[in-house]
Amino acid sequence: GAGVSQSPSNKVTEKGKDVELRCDPISGHTALYWYRQRLGQGLEFLIYFQGNSAPDKSGLPSDRFSAERTGESVSTLTIQRTQQEDSAVYLCASSPTDRGPGNTIYFGEGSWLTVV
Amino acid sequence: DQQVKQNSPSLSVQEGRISILNCDYTNSMFDYFLWYKKYPAEGPTFLISISSIKDKNEDGRFTVFLNKSAKHLSLHIVPSQPGDSAVYFCAARKRGNQFYFGTGTSLTVIP
């Protein structure tokens, strides 16, 4: 597709339920990122996939969070047993293979999660 | 550990004046710096970037300055327009394609 696509765009869930958020990166982009922005706060890194390398999971806030990526395409971020503090916009981004100067990162519109 | 810092959470500027947004970083391994703009209910969009080998990059009303010795970069917008009102994020890339973002500065341009 033309840009990074995320679904659902909005999700309201009850505390304790599991949620899955999906990201379709820009075609051909080997790097995929998940970030989170809670109300009034900055962009918080969650996880990074680069090609076939082991993902960098250092930003995942707890073991309730996990993410997978199918090859160099779709990624799913799963939050188990959601808590109210998980309410945030979850942003997916991708960037191309080229790691040289001029590379940049492109964001989707985000998935707005509200845990009630 | 916040490696990219934006110490001003908000900034208000009169239309037509210059907006200066600041960003500091701690890691000397960063080789590429970017600014993103974010409107409410939208994802961040790329605005302008600069390589660590340069000290200035200009694109229309937007100019980014990099001071490597001070580990500081700034975004200048001149003249500022009401449509520039948004949250601006500074980002830095470390070799290997990992990006680090600041906490954002909310710019309000007053008509």
PDB file of C-alpha atoms in Angstrom:
ATOM      1  CA  GLY A   1       0.000   0.000   0.000  1.00  0.00           C
ATOM      2  CA  ALA A   2       0.918   3.638  -0.204  1.00  0.00           C
ATOM      3  CA  GLY A   3       1.470   4.104   3.502  1.00  0.00           C
ATOM      4  CA  VAL A   4       1.594   2.298   6.822  1.00  0.00           C
ATOM      5  CA  SER A   5      -1.830   0.895   7.593  1.00  0.00           C
ATOM      6  CA  GLN A   6      -3.051   0.117  11.099  1.00  0.00           C
ATOM      7  CA  SER A   7      -6.190  -1.554  12.360  1.00  0.00           C
ATOM      8  CA  PRO A   8      -8.381  -1.113  14.232  1.00  0.00           C
ATOM      9  CA  SER A   9      -8.239   2.657  14.270  1.00  0.00           C
ATOM     10  CA  ASN A  10     -10.163   2.703  17.538  1.00  0.00           C
ATOM     11  CA  LYS A  11     -10.703  -0.013  20.112  1.00  0.00           C
ATOM     12  CA  VAL A  12     -12.559   0.116  23.417  1.00  0.00           C
ATOM     13  CA  THR A  13     -12.058  -2.938  25.561  1.00  0.00           C
ATOM     14  CA  GLU A  14     -12.869  -4.044  29.060  1.00  0.00           C
ATOM     15  CA  LYS A  15     -10.138  -4.370  31.626  1.00  0.00           C
ATOM     16  CA  GLY A  16      -8.746  -7.896  31.634  1.00  0.00           C
ATOM     17  CA  LYS A  17      -9.521  -8.657  27.992  1.00  0.00           C
ATOM     18  CA  ASP A  18      -6.863  -9.317  25.355  1.00  0.00           C
ATOM     19  CA  VAL A  19      -6.461  -7.079  22.310  1.00  0.00           C
ATOM     20  CA  GLU A  20      -4.626  -7.438  19.017  1.00  0.00           C
ATOM     21  CA  LEU A  21      -3.452  -4.507  16.958  1.00  0.00           C
ATOM     22  CA  ARG A  22      -2.375  -4.972  13.373  1.00  0.00           C
ATOM     23  CA  CYS A  23       0.137  -3.125  11.232  1.00  0.00           C
ATOM     24  CA  ASP A  24       0.777  -3.360   7.493  1.00  0.00           C
ATOM     25  CA  PRO A  25       4.057  -1.598   6.712  1.00  0.00           C
ATOM     26  CA  ILE A  26       4.957   0.101   3.472  1.00  0.00           C
ATOM     27  CA  SER A  27       5.737  -2.541   0.867  1.00  0.00           C
ATOM     28  CA  GLY A  28       9.458  -3.271   0.710  1.00  0.00           C
ATOM     29  CA  HIS A  29      10.256  -1.798   4.109  1.00  0.00           C
ATOM     30  CA  THR A  30      12.235  -4.280   6.151  1.00  0.00           C
ATOM     31  CA  ALA A  31      12.214  -2.380   9.427  1.00  0.00           C
ATOM     32  CA  LEU A  32       9.036  -2.152  11.505  1.00  0.00           C
ATOM     33  CA  TYR A  33       8.536  -0.353  14.788  1.00  0.00           C
ATOM     34  CA  TRP A  34       5.847  -0.113  17.435  1.00  0.00           C
ATOM     35  CA  TYR A  35       5.594   2.979  19.606  1.00  0.00           C
ATOM     36  CA  ARG A  36       3.046   4.057  22.182  1.00  0.00           C
ATOM     37  CA  GLN A  37       1.881   7.503  23.168  1.00  0.00           C
ATOM     38  CA  ARG A  38      -0.121   7.882  26.332  1.00  0.00           C
ATOM     39  CA  LEU A  39      -2.130  11.010  26.986  1.00  0.00           C
ATOM     40  CA  GLY A  40       0.138  13.979  27.555  1.00  0.00           C
ATOM     41  CA  GLN A  41       3.298  11.974  27.053  1.00  0.00           C
ATOM     42  CA  GLY A  42       5.874  11.455  24.338  1.00  0.00           C
ATOM     43  CA  LEU A  43       6.521   8.575  21.967  1.00  0.00           C
ATOM     44  CA  GLU A  44       7.533   5.476  23.884  1.00  0.00           C
ATOM     45  CA  PHE A  45       9.470   2.814  21.991  1.00  0.00           C
ATOM     46  CA  LEU A  46       8.041  -0.698  22.337  1.00  0.00           C
ATOM     47  CA  ILE A  47       9.619  -3.088  19.825  1.00  0.00           C
ATOM     48  CA  TYR A  48      11.628  -3.069  16.600  1.00  0.00           C
ATOM     49  CA  PHE A  49      11.844  -5.687  13.830  1.00  0.00           C
ATOM     50  CA  GLN A  50      14.628  -5.563  11.240  1.00  0.00           C
ATOM     51  CA  GLY A  51      14.472  -8.192   8.500  1.00  0.00           C
ATOM     52  CA  ASN A  52      15.248 -11.660   9.808  1.00  0.00           C
ATOM     53  CA  SER A  53      17.179 -10.438  12.823  1.00  0.00           C
ATOM     54  CA  ALA A  54      15.922 -11.076  16.345  1.00  0.00           C
ATOM     55  CA  PRO A  55      13.547  -8.256  17.312  1.00  0.00           C
ATOM     56  CA  ASP A  56      14.571  -5.614  19.828  1.00  0.00           C
ATOM     57  CA  LYS A  57      11.962  -6.070  22.549  1.00  0.00           C
ATOM     58  CA  SER A  58      13.651  -3.823  25.072  1.00  0.00           C
ATOM     59  CA  GLY A  59      10.769  -1.324  25.161  1.00  0.00           C
ATOM     60  CA  LEU A  60       7.944  -3.716  25.961  1.00  0.00           C
ATOM     61  CA  PRO A  61       6.608  -2.570  29.351  1.00  0.00           C
ATOM     62  CA  SER A  62       5.586  -5.978  30.698  1.00  0.00           C
ATOM     63  CA  ASP A  63       5.179  -9.623  29.747  1.00  0.00           C
ATOM     64  CA  ARG A  64       1.552  -8.872  28.908  1.00  0.00           C
ATOM     65  CA  PHE A  65       2.855  -7.263  25.715  1.00  0.00           C
ATOM     66  CA  SER A  66       4.104  -9.269  22.758  1.00  0.00           C
ATOM     67  CA  ALA A  67       4.519  -8.715  19.047  1.00  0.00           C
ATOM     68  CA  GLU A  68       5.064 -10.844  16.006  1.00  0.00           C
ATOM     69  CA  ARG A  69       5.932 -10.138  12.425  1.00  0.00           C
ATOM     70  CA  THR A  70       5.311 -12.390   9.449  1.00  0.00           C
ATOM     71  CA  GLY A  71       8.422 -12.213   7.294  1.00  0.00           C
ATOM     72  CA  GLU A  72       8.843  -8.628   6.182  1.00  0.00           C
ATOM     73  CA  SER A  73       5.152  -7.794   6.163  1.00  0.00           C
ATOM     74  CA  VAL A  74       2.326  -7.687   8.673  1.00  0.00           C
ATOM     75  CA  SER A  75       2.940  -7.277  12.397  1.00  0.00           C
ATOM     76  CA  THR A  76       0.575  -7.892  15.288  1.00  0.00           C
ATOM     77  CA  LEU A  77       0.947  -6.326  18.722  1.00  0.00           C
ATOM     78  CA  THR A  78      -0.897  -8.285  21.406  1.00  0.00           C
ATOM     79  CA  ILE A  79      -1.756  -6.977  24.845  1.00  0.00           C
ATOM     80  CA  GLN A  80      -3.016  -9.584  27.254  1.00  0.00           C
ATOM     81  CA  ARG A  81      -5.166  -8.907  30.307  1.00  0.00           C
ATOM     82  CA  THR A  82      -5.416  -5.217  29.475  1.00  0.00           C
ATOM     83  CA  GLN A  83      -5.154  -2.633  32.233  1.00  0.00           C
ATOM     84  CA  GLN A  84      -6.377   0.945  32.270  1.00  0.00           C
ATOM     85  CA  GLU A  85      -2.818   2.232  32.035  1.00  0.00           C
ATOM     86  CA  ASP A  86      -2.571   0.509  28.638  1.00  0.00           C
ATOM     87  CA  SER A  87      -4.917   3.154  27.218  1.00  0.00           C
ATOM     88  CA  ALA A  88      -2.909   4.982  24.577  1.00  0.00           C
ATOM     89  CA  VAL A  89      -2.448   5.394  20.871  1.00  0.00           C
ATOM     90  CA  TYR A  90      -0.281   2.630  19.493  1.00  0.00           C
ATOM     91  CA  LEU A  91       1.746   3.785  16.509  1.00  0.00           C
ATOM     92  CA  CYS A  92       3.357   1.523  13.962  1.00  0.00           C
ATOM     93  CA  ALA A  93       6.107   2.752  11.675  1.00  0.00           C
ATOM     94  CA  SER A  94       8.325   1.305   8.973  1.00  0.00           C
ATOM     95  CA  SER A  95      11.522   2.245   7.220  1.00  0.00           C
ATOM     96  CA  PRO A  96      13.321   0.918   4.139  1.00  0.00           C
ATOM     97  CA  THR A  97      16.255  -1.433   3.882  1.00  0.00           C
ATOM     98  CA  ASP A  98      18.710   1.343   3.187  1.00  0.00           C
ATOM     99  CA  ARG A  99      20.400   2.309   6.427  1.00  0.00           C
ATOM    100  CA  GLY A 100      22.419   5.068   4.865  1.00  0.00           C
ATOM    101  CA  PRO A 101      21.975   8.806   5.053  1.00  0.00           C
ATOM    102  CA  GLY A 102      18.531  10.011   4.122  1.00  0.00           C
ATOM    103  CA  ASN A 103      16.656   7.116   5.658  1.00  0.00           C
ATOM    104  CA  THR A 104      13.568   7.984   7.593  1.00  0.00           C
ATOM    105  CA  ILE A 105      10.694   6.332   9.407  1.00  0.00           C
ATOM    106  CA  TYR A 106       7.073   6.513   8.290  1.00  0.00           C
ATOM    107  CA  PHE A 107       4.184   6.283  10.714  1.00  0.00           C
ATOM    108  CA  GLY A 108       0.670   4.950  10.431  1.00  0.00           C
ATOM    109  CA  GLU A 109      -2.347   6.784  11.786  1.00  0.00           C
ATOM    110  CA  GLY A 110      -2.278   4.806  15.000  1.00  0.00           C
ATOM    111  CA  SER A 111      -4.644   2.516  16.859  1.00  0.00           C
ATOM    112  CA  TRP A 112      -6.423   4.290  19.709  1.00  0.00           C
ATOM    113  CA  LEU A 113      -6.936   1.891  22.596  1.00  0.00           C
ATOM    114  CA  THR A 114      -9.208   2.683  25.513  1.00  0.00           C
ATOM    115  CA  VAL A 115      -9.427   0.243  28.405  1.00  0.00           C
ATOM    116  CA  VAL A 116     -12.514   0.736  30.560  1.00  0.00           C
TER     117      VAL A 116
ATOM    118  CA  ASP B   1      17.042   6.590  30.045  1.00  0.00           C
ATOM    119  CA  GLN B   2      15.860   9.379  27.762  1.00  0.00           C
ATOM    120  CA  GLN B   3      18.531   9.759  25.093  1.00  0.00           C
ATOM    121  CA  VAL B   4      16.648  12.477  23.225  1.00  0.00           C
ATOM    122  CA  LYS B   5      15.174  15.299  25.253  1.00  0.00           C
ATOM    123  CA  GLN B   6      12.831  18.128  24.483  1.00  0.00           C
ATOM    124  CA  ASN B   7      12.753  20.227  27.614  1.00  0.00           C
ATOM    125  CA  SER B   8       9.996  22.597  26.554  1.00  0.00           C
ATOM    126  CA  PRO B   9       6.634  20.857  26.560  1.00  0.00           C
ATOM    127  CA  SER B  10       4.916  23.827  24.952  1.00  0.00           C
ATOM    128  CA  LEU B  11       5.620  27.006  23.008  1.00  0.00           C
ATOM    129  CA  SER B  12       3.371  29.866  21.875  1.00  0.00           C
ATOM    130  CA  VAL B  13       4.354  32.204  19.061  1.00  0.00           C
ATOM    131  CA  GLN B  14       2.618  35.005  17.202  1.00  0.00           C
ATOM    132  CA  GLU B  15       1.795  34.407  13.565  1.00  0.00           C
ATOM    133  CA  GLY B  16       4.588  35.692  11.326  1.00  0.00           C
ATOM    134  CA  ARG B  17       7.253  35.397  14.008  1.00  0.00           C
ATOM    135  CA  ILE B  18       9.948  32.755  14.290  1.00  0.00           C
ATOM    136  CA  SER B  19       9.318  29.510  16.181  1.00  0.00           C
ATOM    137  CA  ILE B  20      12.384  27.821  17.648  1.00  0.00           C
ATOM    138  CA  LEU B  21      12.042  24.306  18.957  1.00  0.00           C
ATOM    139  CA  ASN B  22      14.959  22.754  20.774  1.00  0.00           C
ATOM    140  CA  CYS B  23      16.214  19.249  21.275  1.00  0.00           C
ATOM    141  CA  ASP B  24      19.171  17.771  23.164  1.00  0.00           C
ATOM    142  CA  TYR B  25      20.662  14.316  22.914  1.00  0.00           C
ATOM    143  CA  THR B  26      23.157  12.317  24.901  1.00  0.00           C
ATOM    144  CA  ASN B  27      24.436   9.601  22.568  1.00  0.00           C
ATOM    145  CA  SER B  28      27.337  10.595  20.309  1.00  0.00           C
ATOM    146  CA  MET B  29      26.629   7.535  18.138  1.00  0.00           C
ATOM    147  CA  PHE B  30      23.550   9.139  16.598  1.00  0.00           C
ATOM    148  CA  ASP B  31      24.216   9.786  12.916  1.00  0.00           C
ATOM    149  CA  TYR B  32      20.965  11.214  11.659  1.00  0.00           C
ATOM    150  CA  PHE B  33      18.360  13.527  13.161  1.00  0.00           C
ATOM    151  CA  LEU B  34      14.772  14.137  12.202  1.00  0.00           C
ATOM    152  CA  TRP B  35      11.819  16.308  13.123  1.00  0.00           C
ATOM    153  CA  TYR B  36       8.262  15.048  12.987  1.00  0.00           C
ATOM    154  CA  LYS B  37       5.016  16.940  13.242  1.00  0.00           C
ATOM    155  CA  LYS B  38       1.894  15.456  14.779  1.00  0.00           C
ATOM    156  CA  TYR B  39      -1.651  16.739  14.626  1.00  0.00           C
ATOM    157  CA  PRO B  40      -4.264  15.404  17.069  1.00  0.00           C
ATOM    158  CA  ALA B  41      -5.729  12.044  16.071  1.00  0.00           C
ATOM    159  CA  GLU B  42      -3.103  11.538  13.363  1.00  0.00           C
ATOM    160  CA  GLY B  43       0.225   9.728  13.176  1.00  0.00           C
ATOM    161  CA  PRO B  44       3.450  11.751  13.146  1.00  0.00           C
ATOM    162  CA  THR B  45       4.592  12.927   9.717  1.00  0.00           C
ATOM    163  CA  PHE B  46       8.166  13.507   8.663  1.00  0.00           C
ATOM    164  CA  LEU B  47       9.138  17.166   8.406  1.00  0.00           C
ATOM    165  CA  ILE B  48      12.864  17.628   7.912  1.00  0.00           C
ATOM    166  CA  SER B  49      16.115  15.849   8.692  1.00  0.00           C
ATOM    167  CA  ILE B  50      19.826  16.422   8.954  1.00  0.00           C
ATOM    168  CA  SER B  51      22.845  14.169   8.770  1.00  0.00           C
ATOM    169  CA  SER B  52      25.427  14.361  11.534  1.00  0.00           C
ATOM    170  CA  ILE B  53      28.014  15.517   8.981  1.00  0.00           C
ATOM    171  CA  LYS B  54      26.108  18.738   8.381  1.00  0.00           C
ATOM    172  CA  ASP B  55      25.228  21.657  10.611  1.00  0.00           C
ATOM    173  CA  LYS B  56      22.250  23.081   8.747  1.00  0.00           C
ATOM    174  CA  ASN B  57      19.495  21.926   6.450  1.00  0.00           C
ATOM    175  CA  GLU B  58      16.811  24.169   5.046  1.00  0.00           C
ATOM    176  CA  ASP B  59      13.487  23.362   3.409  1.00  0.00           C
ATOM    177  CA  GLY B  60      11.243  26.308   2.737  1.00  0.00           C
ATOM    178  CA  ARG B  61      10.136  27.844   6.024  1.00  0.00           C
ATOM    179  CA  PHE B  62      11.823  25.087   8.023  1.00  0.00           C
ATOM    180  CA  THR B  63      15.493  24.995   8.975  1.00  0.00           C
ATOM    181  CA  VAL B  64      17.196  22.496  11.237  1.00  0.00           C
ATOM    182  CA  PHE B  65      20.486  23.341  12.922  1.00  0.00           C
ATOM    183  CA  LEU B  66      22.822  20.799  14.455  1.00  0.00           C
ATOM    184  CA  ASN B  67      25.519  21.589  17.006  1.00  0.00           C
ATOM    185  CA  LYS B  68      27.380  18.331  17.522  1.00  0.00           C
ATOM    186  CA  SER B  69      29.744  19.630  20.154  1.00  0.00           C
ATOM    187  CA  ALA B  70      26.784  20.668  22.286  1.00  0.00           C
ATOM    188  CA  LYS B  71      24.674  17.640  21.257  1.00  0.00           C
ATOM    189  CA  HIS B  72      21.906  20.051  20.427  1.00  0.00           C
ATOM    190  CA  LEU B  73      19.607  20.582  17.500  1.00  0.00           C
ATOM    191  CA  SER B  74      16.902  23.073  16.809  1.00  0.00           C
ATOM    192  CA  LEU B  75      14.076  23.569  14.363  1.00  0.00           C
ATOM    193  CA  HIS B  76      13.327  27.064  13.148  1.00  0.00           C
ATOM    194  CA  ILE B  77      10.035  27.894  11.497  1.00  0.00           C
ATOM    195  CA  VAL B  78       9.808  31.287   9.877  1.00  0.00           C
ATOM    196  CA  PRO B  79       7.385  32.819   9.352  1.00  0.00           C
ATOM    197  CA  SER B  80       5.161  30.804  11.670  1.00  0.00           C
ATOM    198  CA  GLN B  81       1.623  30.132  10.489  1.00  0.00           C
ATOM    199  CA  PRO B  82      -1.474  28.991  12.435  1.00  0.00           C
ATOM    200  CA  GLY B  83      -1.394  25.698  10.493  1.00  0.00           C
ATOM    201  CA  ASP B  84       1.972  24.986  12.070  1.00  0.00           C
ATOM    202  CA  SER B  85       0.242  24.472  15.416  1.00  0.00           C
ATOM    203  CA  ALA B  86       0.989  20.855  16.297  1.00  0.00           C
ATOM    204  CA  VAL B  87       3.229  18.704  18.459  1.00  0.00           C
ATOM    205  CA  TYR B  88       6.785  18.492  17.166  1.00  0.00           C
ATOM    206  CA  PHE B  89       8.954  15.486  17.934  1.00  0.00           C
ATOM    207  CA  CYS B  90      12.691  15.390  17.619  1.00  0.00           C
ATOM    208  CA  ALA B  91      14.196  12.006  16.718  1.00  0.00           C
ATOM    209  CA  ALA B  92      17.681  10.593  16.395  1.00  0.00           C
ATOM    210  CA  ARG B  93      18.897   7.499  14.610  1.00  0.00           C
ATOM    211  CA  LYS B  94      21.645   5.225  15.765  1.00  0.00           C
ATOM    212  CA  ARG B  95      23.503   3.125  13.187  1.00  0.00           C
ATOM    213  CA  GLY B  96      21.455  -0.011  12.738  1.00  0.00           C
ATOM    214  CA  ASN B  97      18.205   1.811  12.080  1.00  0.00           C
ATOM    215  CA  GLN B  98      16.990   2.308  15.637  1.00  0.00           C
ATOM    216  CA  PHE B  99      15.201   5.614  16.192  1.00  0.00           C
ATOM    217  CA  TYR B 100      14.819   7.453  19.491  1.00  0.00           C
ATOM    218  CA  PHE B 101      12.202  10.131  20.016  1.00  0.00           C
ATOM    219  CA  GLY B 102      11.877  13.073  22.344  1.00  0.00           C
ATOM    220  CA  THR B 103       8.755  13.758  24.372  1.00  0.00           C
ATOM    221  CA  GLY B 104       7.503  16.442  22.027  1.00  0.00           C
ATOM    222  CA  THR B 105       6.881  20.182  22.105  1.00  0.00           C
ATOM    223  CA  SER B 106       3.387  21.486  21.518  1.00  0.00           C
ATOM    224  CA  LEU B 107       3.557  24.587  19.319  1.00  0.00           C
ATOM    225  CA  THR B 108       0.694  27.044  19.213  1.00  0.00           C
ATOM    226  CA  VAL B 109       0.816  29.778  16.608  1.00  0.00           C
ATOM    227  CA  ILE B 110      -1.495  32.600  17.581  1.00  0.00           C
ATOM    228  CA  PRO B 111      -3.224  34.394  14.693  1.00  0.00           C
TER     229      PRO B 111
END
